[in-house]
Amino acid sequence: MPRPGRNTYSDQKPPYSYISLTAMAIQSSPEKMLPLSEIYKFIMDRFPYYRENTQRWQNSLRHNLSFNDCFIKIPRRPDQPGKGSFWALHPSCGDMFENGSFLRRRKRFKVLKSDHLAPSKPADAAQYLQQQAKLRLSALAASGTHLPQMPAAAYNLGGVAQPSGFKHPFAIENIIAREYKMPGGLAFSAMQPVPAAYPLPNQLTTMGSSLGTGWPHVYGSAGMIDSATPISMASGDYSAYGVPLKPLCHAAGQTLPAAAVPALPALPAPIPTLLSNSPPSLSPTSSQTATSQSSPATPSETLTSPASALHSVAVH
DNA sequence: GAGTGTTTAATCCGCA
DNA sequence: TGCGGATTAAACACTC
C-alpha cells in the first residue's frame, strides 16, 4: 500500500459538498451554531484545499446557506456586536444525509409545514436551536466540563424551556450516538468526531488494533461518549471518512438506538458523522504523533464521558 | 470598503 | 435522456 507523504491529501478537494462541510462546522460547535466567519475558519482549518481560492468557495458556501432550507439564520442580539448572523442546522434536517454520512445527501432538505418533529418556521427553528444550545451548555456545566469558547451569552439564547427528553433527529447526539461495526470486526462509535483533516494511510493502518490515535475525543456536550476508538479501514483517498455506515436514524425521521451493522465494503470516503474540534495533530499536514497531543484540550475535547449519561434520554 | 446575505443563471455530474 | 443535486459565477442589497 502506498504511503503518501503527510501532505498527500492536503491539496485534494474533500469529497464533501459545501452543505456537508457547513454542517460539519456547525455540528462541531458546542452550541450547534456558528457565524459565517467561523464556518470559513473551520473548513480552512481542516481542509487545506479550501485555503486557496477563498473567494470562490466562500461565495458558494454563502449561496448554499441561503439556498438550502436546512440552514437557518439566527440573528445576533442587539447587544452582540458583529457582522452577520449565526447559522445553524434546521432541527428537522436529520434525515438529510444518507446513512448518516456527510458524504451523501438523501435529498434536498425542504421545510415541511406538516413537520411535527420540530418547528418548521425559521423563526421557530431558530428559537428551538437556541434552546438546544442553552441546554447543551447547561449540561456541560452540570457535568463539570469546560464550557465552550463561546459562552451562551454570546448567542441569542432564548429563555423558553425545552421539553426534556426530546432531541431532534439531527441532533449531534443522535447522529453520532450510534455504534458502527467496521469491516474488520471493530466497532466504533459514530460519535467519532471528524478528524482534523484526512487521516493518512499510515494513520489508518496503525489504528487497527489500538485506539486512541486517529480519532479525537468525541463530543461530550450532551451525551457523547468518550471514545478514542481506532479505526481500521481500507486505504484510499479519504478512506478514513469512508467508513460504511448503516442508516440507523432514518426511520421516519426518528433516531434509533445504537446498533451494530453488517460489515460493508469500504466506501471511498468515510463518515464524519460526528464532528468536533479536532486536535491539529490530526491534520494531514502534521504527523500523527504531533506534539499537539499535549496541547491544551479544545472545548470539545473536554466534553467527554461525564455527559454521556445524558445521551440515552434522547432516543426512543 | 469589507463582509454578509440573497437571488439568478449556467454548468457539470450521477442516477434512474 | 431527463431530472435533481452540487458547484460556480455574478449581481445586488444590506450592515458594520
Short mmCIF file of N, CA, C and O in Angstrom, two decimals, chain A residues 193-286:
data_model
loop_
_atom_site.label_atom_id
_atom_site.label_comp_id
_atom_site.label_asym_id
_atom_site.label_seq_id
_atom_site.Cartn_x
_atom_site.Cartn_y
_atom_site.Cartn_z
N PRO A 193 -15.69 12.16 16.20
CA PRO A 193 -15.64 13.43 15.52
C PRO A 193 -14.80 13.31 14.28
O PRO A 193 -14.03 12.40 14.15
N VAL A 194 -15.01 14.24 13.44
CA VAL A 194 -14.24 14.19 12.23
C VAL A 194 -12.82 14.56 12.54
O VAL A 194 -12.54 15.42 13.34
N PRO A 195 -11.92 13.89 11.91
CA PRO A 195 -10.52 14.23 12.12
C PRO A 195 -10.26 15.63 11.62
O PRO A 195 -11.02 16.18 10.84
N ALA A 196 -9.17 16.14 12.05
CA ALA A 196 -8.85 17.49 11.65
C ALA A 196 -8.81 17.58 10.13
O ALA A 196 -9.17 18.57 9.56
N ALA A 197 -8.42 16.55 9.51
CA ALA A 197 -8.38 16.50 8.06
C ALA A 197 -8.26 15.06 7.68
O ALA A 197 -8.48 14.19 8.48
N TYR A 198 -7.92 14.80 6.48
CA TYR A 198 -7.87 13.41 6.07
C TYR A 198 -6.78 12.66 6.79
O TYR A 198 -5.63 13.03 6.74
N PRO A 199 -7.14 11.60 7.39
CA PRO A 199 -6.13 10.77 8.00
C PRO A 199 -5.26 10.18 6.91
O PRO A 199 -5.72 9.86 5.84
N LEU A 200 -4.05 10.03 7.22
CA LEU A 200 -3.14 9.46 6.26
C LEU A 200 -3.17 7.95 6.35
O LEU A 200 -3.54 7.38 7.36
N PRO A 201 -2.79 7.31 5.27
CA PRO A 201 -2.81 5.85 5.26
C PRO A 201 -2.05 5.25 6.43
O PRO A 201 -2.49 4.28 7.02
N ASN A 202 -0.95 5.82 6.76
CA ASN A 202 -0.21 5.22 7.87
C ASN A 202 -0.96 5.40 9.16
O ASN A 202 -0.82 4.62 10.09
N GLN A 203 -1.79 6.41 9.21
CA GLN A 203 -2.60 6.58 10.40
C GLN A 203 -3.64 5.49 10.46
O GLN A 203 -3.90 4.91 11.49
N LEU A 204 -4.21 5.26 9.32
CA LEU A 204 -5.30 4.30 9.28
C LEU A 204 -4.81 2.92 9.62
O LEU A 204 -5.45 2.17 10.34
N THR A 205 -3.69 2.57 9.05
CA THR A 205 -3.21 1.22 9.26
C THR A 205 -2.76 1.00 10.68
O THR A 205 -2.82 -0.12 11.19
N THR A 206 -2.35 2.01 11.31
CA THR A 206 -1.89 1.84 12.67
C THR A 206 -3.02 1.93 13.67
O THR A 206 -2.83 1.71 14.84
N MET A 207 -4.16 2.19 13.17
CA MET A 207 -5.28 2.33 14.08
C MET A 207 -6.03 1.02 14.25
O MET A 207 -6.99 0.93 14.97
N GLY A 208 -5.61 0.04 13.53
CA GLY A 208 -6.35 -1.20 13.53
C GLY A 208 -6.60 -1.82 14.87
O GLY A 208 -7.71 -2.22 15.17
N SER A 209 -5.62 -1.89 15.66
CA SER A 209 -5.81 -2.65 16.90
C SER A 209 -5.68 -1.82 18.14
O SER A 209 -6.07 -2.24 19.21
N SER A 210 -5.18 -0.67 17.99
CA SER A 210 -5.07 0.13 19.18
C SER A 210 -5.79 1.43 19.01
O SER A 210 -5.85 1.97 17.95
N LEU A 211 -6.36 1.86 20.02
CA LEU A 211 -7.12 3.03 19.90
C LEU A 211 -6.34 4.23 20.15
O LEU A 211 -5.25 4.26 20.53
N GLY A 212 -7.04 5.20 20.00
CA GLY A 212 -6.54 6.37 20.59
C GLY A 212 -5.83 7.35 19.73
O GLY A 212 -5.67 8.46 20.10
N THR A 213 -5.46 6.99 18.60
CA THR A 213 -4.59 7.92 17.89
C THR A 213 -5.31 8.73 16.85
O THR A 213 -5.17 9.93 16.78
N GLY A 214 -6.03 8.07 16.03
CA GLY A 214 -6.59 8.79 14.90
C GLY A 214 -7.82 9.61 15.17
O GLY A 214 -8.09 10.54 14.46
N TRP A 215 -8.52 9.28 16.16
CA TRP A 215 -9.80 9.96 16.34
C TRP A 215 -9.84 10.67 17.68
O TRP A 215 -9.76 10.06 18.72
N PRO A 216 -10.01 11.90 17.59
CA PRO A 216 -10.07 12.69 18.82
C PRO A 216 -11.30 12.35 19.63
O PRO A 216 -12.20 11.68 19.16
N HIS A 217 -11.30 12.87 20.77
CA HIS A 217 -12.44 12.63 21.64
C HIS A 217 -13.70 13.15 21.00
O HIS A 217 -13.71 14.13 20.31
N VAL A 218 -14.73 12.45 21.29
CA VAL A 218 -15.98 12.87 20.71
C VAL A 218 -16.61 13.93 21.58
O VAL A 218 -16.19 14.16 22.70
N TYR A 219 -17.59 14.46 21.02
CA TYR A 219 -18.34 15.44 21.73
C TYR A 219 -18.92 14.86 22.99
O TYR A 219 -19.48 13.82 23.00
N GLY A 220 -18.86 15.60 24.03
CA GLY A 220 -19.49 15.14 25.24
C GLY A 220 -20.58 16.05 25.68
O GLY A 220 -21.18 15.86 26.72
N SER A 221 -20.86 17.01 24.87
CA SER A 221 -21.78 18.05 25.30
C SER A 221 -23.11 17.53 25.77
O SER A 221 -23.63 17.96 26.78
N ALA A 222 -23.68 16.65 25.07
CA ALA A 222 -25.00 16.19 25.50
C ALA A 222 -25.07 14.70 25.39
O ALA A 222 -26.00 14.13 24.84
N GLY A 223 -24.11 14.07 25.87
CA GLY A 223 -24.21 12.65 25.89
C GLY A 223 -23.34 11.95 24.90
O GLY A 223 -23.61 10.86 24.47
N MET A 224 -22.26 12.54 24.50
CA MET A 224 -21.40 11.80 23.64
C MET A 224 -20.47 11.00 24.49
O MET A 224 -20.12 11.37 25.57
N ILE A 225 -20.14 9.91 23.96
CA ILE A 225 -19.26 9.07 24.72
C ILE A 225 -17.84 9.44 24.41
O ILE A 225 -17.52 9.89 23.34
N ASP A 226 -17.03 9.22 25.35
CA ASP A 226 -15.63 9.50 25.15
C ASP A 226 -15.01 8.28 24.49
O ASP A 226 -14.81 7.26 25.09
N SER A 227 -14.76 8.40 23.26
CA SER A 227 -14.24 7.25 22.54
C SER A 227 -13.08 7.62 21.68
O SER A 227 -13.17 8.47 20.83
N ALA A 228 -12.01 6.99 21.92
CA ALA A 228 -10.85 7.20 21.07
C ALA A 228 -10.62 5.94 20.25
O ALA A 228 -9.53 5.62 19.86
N THR A 229 -11.68 5.27 20.02
CA THR A 229 -11.57 4.02 19.31
C THR A 229 -10.86 4.17 17.99
O THR A 229 -11.19 5.00 17.19
N PRO A 230 -9.92 3.35 17.74
CA PRO A 230 -9.20 3.40 16.48
C PRO A 230 -10.02 2.76 15.40
O PRO A 230 -10.87 1.95 15.65
N ILE A 231 -9.71 3.13 14.25
CA ILE A 231 -10.47 2.62 13.14
C ILE A 231 -9.57 1.91 12.15
O ILE A 231 -8.52 2.38 11.80
N SER A 232 -10.04 0.80 11.72
CA SER A 232 -9.31 0.09 10.69
C SER A 232 -10.14 0.09 9.44
O SER A 232 -11.28 -0.30 9.41
N MET A 233 -9.55 0.54 8.39
CA MET A 233 -10.32 0.59 7.17
C MET A 233 -9.42 0.53 5.96
O MET A 233 -8.23 0.61 6.05
N ALA A 234 -10.08 0.38 4.87
CA ALA A 234 -9.33 0.26 3.64
C ALA A 234 -8.61 1.56 3.34
O ALA A 234 -9.03 2.64 3.71
N SER A 235 -7.54 1.42 2.65
CA SER A 235 -6.80 2.60 2.28
C SER A 235 -7.47 3.28 1.11
O SER A 235 -8.36 2.75 0.48
N GLY A 236 -6.99 4.41 0.80
CA GLY A 236 -7.57 5.14 -0.31
C GLY A 236 -7.86 6.54 0.10
O GLY A 236 -7.86 6.87 1.27
N ASP A 237 -8.09 7.35 -0.85
CA ASP A 237 -8.35 8.73 -0.54
C ASP A 237 -9.54 8.86 0.37
O ASP A 237 -10.58 8.29 0.14
N TYR A 238 -9.36 9.63 1.36
CA TYR A 238 -10.44 9.93 2.28
C TYR A 238 -10.98 8.70 2.97
O TYR A 238 -12.05 8.70 3.52
N SER A 239 -10.28 7.65 2.91
CA SER A 239 -10.83 6.43 3.44
C SER A 239 -11.18 6.54 4.90
O SER A 239 -12.09 5.88 5.37
N ALA A 240 -10.49 7.34 5.59
CA ALA A 240 -10.80 7.47 7.00
C ALA A 240 -12.19 8.01 7.20
O ALA A 240 -12.79 7.84 8.24
N TYR A 241 -12.71 8.65 6.20
CA TYR A 241 -14.06 9.16 6.33
C TYR A 241 -15.05 8.24 5.65
O TYR A 241 -16.23 8.45 5.69
N GLY A 242 -14.57 7.26 5.01
CA GLY A 242 -15.44 6.42 4.21
C GLY A 242 -15.94 5.20 4.92
O GLY A 242 -16.33 4.25 4.30
N VAL A 243 -15.95 5.24 6.18
CA VAL A 243 -16.44 4.08 6.91
C VAL A 243 -17.88 3.82 6.54
O VAL A 243 -18.72 4.70 6.61
N PRO A 244 -18.13 2.64 6.10
CA PRO A 244 -19.51 2.33 5.73
C PRO A 244 -20.40 2.34 6.94
O PRO A 244 -20.15 1.66 7.91
N LEU A 245 -21.40 3.09 6.83
CA LEU A 245 -22.33 3.17 7.95
C LEU A 245 -23.68 2.70 7.52
O LEU A 245 -24.10 2.82 6.40
N LYS A 246 -24.35 2.20 8.45
CA LYS A 246 -25.71 1.75 8.19
C LYS A 246 -26.65 2.82 8.72
O LYS A 246 -26.46 3.35 9.79
N PRO A 247 -27.59 3.12 7.97
CA PRO A 247 -28.53 4.12 8.46
C PRO A 247 -29.25 3.62 9.69
O PRO A 247 -29.88 2.60 9.66
N LEU A 248 -29.09 4.37 10.70
CA LEU A 248 -29.72 3.96 11.95
C LEU A 248 -30.68 5.00 12.47
O LEU A 248 -31.28 4.82 13.50
N CYS A 249 -30.78 6.03 11.74
CA CYS A 249 -31.56 7.12 12.30
C CYS A 249 -32.59 7.65 11.33
O CYS A 249 -33.08 8.72 11.48
N HIS A 250 -32.91 6.88 10.36
CA HIS A 250 -33.78 7.44 9.34
C HIS A 250 -35.21 6.96 9.40
O HIS A 250 -36.02 7.29 8.56
N ALA A 251 -35.47 6.14 10.35
CA ALA A 251 -36.83 5.64 10.42
C ALA A 251 -37.79 6.76 10.74
O ALA A 251 -37.89 7.22 11.86
N ALA A 252 -38.48 7.18 9.72
CA ALA A 252 -39.48 8.23 9.91
C ALA A 252 -38.88 9.41 10.62
O ALA A 252 -39.53 10.08 11.39
N GLY A 253 -37.63 9.65 10.35
CA GLY A 253 -37.01 10.81 10.94
C GLY A 253 -36.67 10.63 12.39
O GLY A 253 -36.22 11.55 13.05
N GLN A 254 -36.85 9.46 12.89
CA GLN A 254 -36.58 9.22 14.29
C GLN A 254 -35.23 8.57 14.46
O GLN A 254 -34.79 7.78 13.65
N THR A 255 -34.62 8.89 15.52
CA THR A 255 -33.35 8.28 15.81
C THR A 255 -33.57 6.93 16.44
O THR A 255 -34.39 6.76 17.31
N LEU A 256 -32.82 5.98 15.99
CA LEU A 256 -32.94 4.65 16.54
C LEU A 256 -31.76 4.38 17.45
O LEU A 256 -30.73 5.01 17.35
N PRO A 257 -31.92 3.44 18.30
CA PRO A 257 -30.85 3.10 19.22
C PRO A 257 -29.62 2.63 18.48
O PRO A 257 -29.70 2.16 17.35
N ALA A 258 -28.54 2.74 19.16
CA ALA A 258 -27.30 2.31 18.55
C ALA A 258 -27.37 0.84 18.20
O ALA A 258 -27.98 0.04 18.89
N ALA A 259 -26.76 0.51 17.11
CA ALA A 259 -26.78 -0.89 16.70
C ALA A 259 -25.63 -1.17 15.78
O ALA A 259 -25.24 -0.34 14.97
N ALA A 260 -25.08 -2.32 15.91
CA ALA A 260 -24.00 -2.71 15.02
C ALA A 260 -24.60 -3.06 13.68
O ALA A 260 -25.72 -3.53 13.58
N VAL A 261 -23.86 -2.81 12.65
CA VAL A 261 -24.35 -3.13 11.32
C VAL A 261 -23.39 -4.10 10.65
O VAL A 261 -22.22 -4.16 10.99
N PRO A 262 -23.89 -4.80 9.70
CA PRO A 262 -23.03 -5.74 9.00
C PRO A 262 -21.89 -5.02 8.31
O PRO A 262 -22.04 -3.89 7.87
N ALA A 263 -20.82 -5.71 8.22
CA ALA A 263 -19.68 -5.12 7.55
C ALA A 263 -20.03 -4.88 6.09
O ALA A 263 -20.66 -5.70 5.44
N LEU A 264 -19.61 -3.74 5.62
CA LEU A 264 -19.86 -3.40 4.24
C LEU A 264 -18.54 -3.08 3.57
O LEU A 264 -17.57 -2.75 4.23
N PRO A 265 -18.53 -3.18 2.27
CA PRO A 265 -17.31 -2.81 1.55
C PRO A 265 -16.95 -1.38 1.86
O PRO A 265 -17.81 -0.53 2.04
N ALA A 266 -15.69 -1.15 1.88
CA ALA A 266 -15.23 0.19 2.19
C ALA A 266 -15.70 1.16 1.12
O ALA A 266 -15.68 0.86 -0.05
N LEU A 267 -16.16 2.28 1.58
CA LEU A 267 -16.57 3.32 0.66
C LEU A 267 -15.39 4.22 0.40
O LEU A 267 -14.43 4.23 1.15
N PRO A 268 -15.50 4.95 -0.65
CA PRO A 268 -14.40 5.84 -0.99
C PRO A 268 -14.18 6.90 0.06
O PRO A 268 -13.14 7.48 0.15
N ALA A 269 -15.13 7.15 0.81
CA ALA A 269 -14.93 8.17 1.80
C ALA A 269 -15.68 7.84 3.04
O ALA A 269 -16.71 7.27 3.02
N PRO A 270 -15.20 8.23 4.13
CA PRO A 270 -15.73 7.92 5.42
C PRO A 270 -16.67 8.91 5.95
O PRO A 270 -16.96 9.87 5.37
N ILE A 271 -17.03 8.67 7.06
CA ILE A 271 -18.07 9.40 7.65
C ILE A 271 -17.70 10.27 8.74
O ILE A 271 -17.48 9.82 9.80
N PRO A 272 -17.81 11.43 8.52
CA PRO A 272 -17.59 12.35 9.60
C PRO A 272 -18.89 12.52 10.26
O PRO A 272 -19.45 13.59 10.27
N THR A 273 -19.38 11.53 10.74
CA THR A 273 -20.69 11.66 11.32
C THR A 273 -20.66 12.62 12.44
O THR A 273 -21.58 13.36 12.66
N LEU A 274 -19.65 12.59 13.14
CA LEU A 274 -19.60 13.45 14.26
C LEU A 274 -18.45 14.32 14.18
O LEU A 274 -17.37 13.92 13.95
N LEU A 275 -18.66 15.50 14.30
CA LEU A 275 -17.57 16.37 14.18
C LEU A 275 -17.33 17.13 15.40
O LEU A 275 -18.18 17.50 16.12
N SER A 276 -16.11 17.41 15.60
CA SER A 276 -15.79 18.22 16.74
C SER A 276 -14.49 18.89 16.43
O SER A 276 -13.86 18.63 15.43
N ASN A 277 -14.11 19.75 17.31
CA ASN A 277 -12.84 20.42 17.09
C ASN A 277 -11.74 19.43 17.34
O ASN A 277 -11.54 18.96 18.43
N SER A 278 -11.07 19.09 16.31
CA SER A 278 -10.05 18.09 16.43
C SER A 278 -8.70 18.71 16.67
O SER A 278 -8.43 19.81 16.26
N PRO A 279 -7.88 17.96 17.33
CA PRO A 279 -6.54 18.47 17.56
C PRO A 279 -5.81 18.63 16.26
O PRO A 279 -6.01 17.86 15.34
N PRO A 280 -5.02 19.61 16.17
CA PRO A 280 -4.28 19.87 14.95
C PRO A 280 -3.40 18.70 14.55
O PRO A 280 -3.01 18.58 13.41
N SER A 281 -3.10 17.86 15.45
CA SER A 281 -2.22 16.77 15.12
C SER A 281 -2.83 15.84 14.09
O SER A 281 -2.15 15.06 13.47
N LEU A 282 -4.11 15.92 13.94
CA LEU A 282 -4.76 15.04 13.00
C LEU A 282 -4.80 15.61 11.61
O LEU A 282 -5.28 14.98 10.69
N SER A 283 -4.34 16.76 11.49
CA SER A 283 -4.33 17.35 10.17
C SER A 283 -3.37 16.62 9.28
O SER A 283 -2.34 16.13 9.70
N PRO A 284 -3.72 16.53 8.02
CA PRO A 284 -2.84 15.87 7.07
C PRO A 284 -1.51 16.58 6.96
O PRO A 284 -0.56 16.02 6.47
N THR A 285 -1.50 17.75 7.40
CA THR A 285 -0.26 18.49 7.29
C THR A 285 0.62 18.28 8.50
O THR A 285 1.69 18.83 8.60
N SER A 286 0.19 17.49 9.37
CA SER A 286 1.01 17.22 10.53
C SER A 286 1.03 15.74 10.78
O SER A 286 0.16 14.99 10.38
#
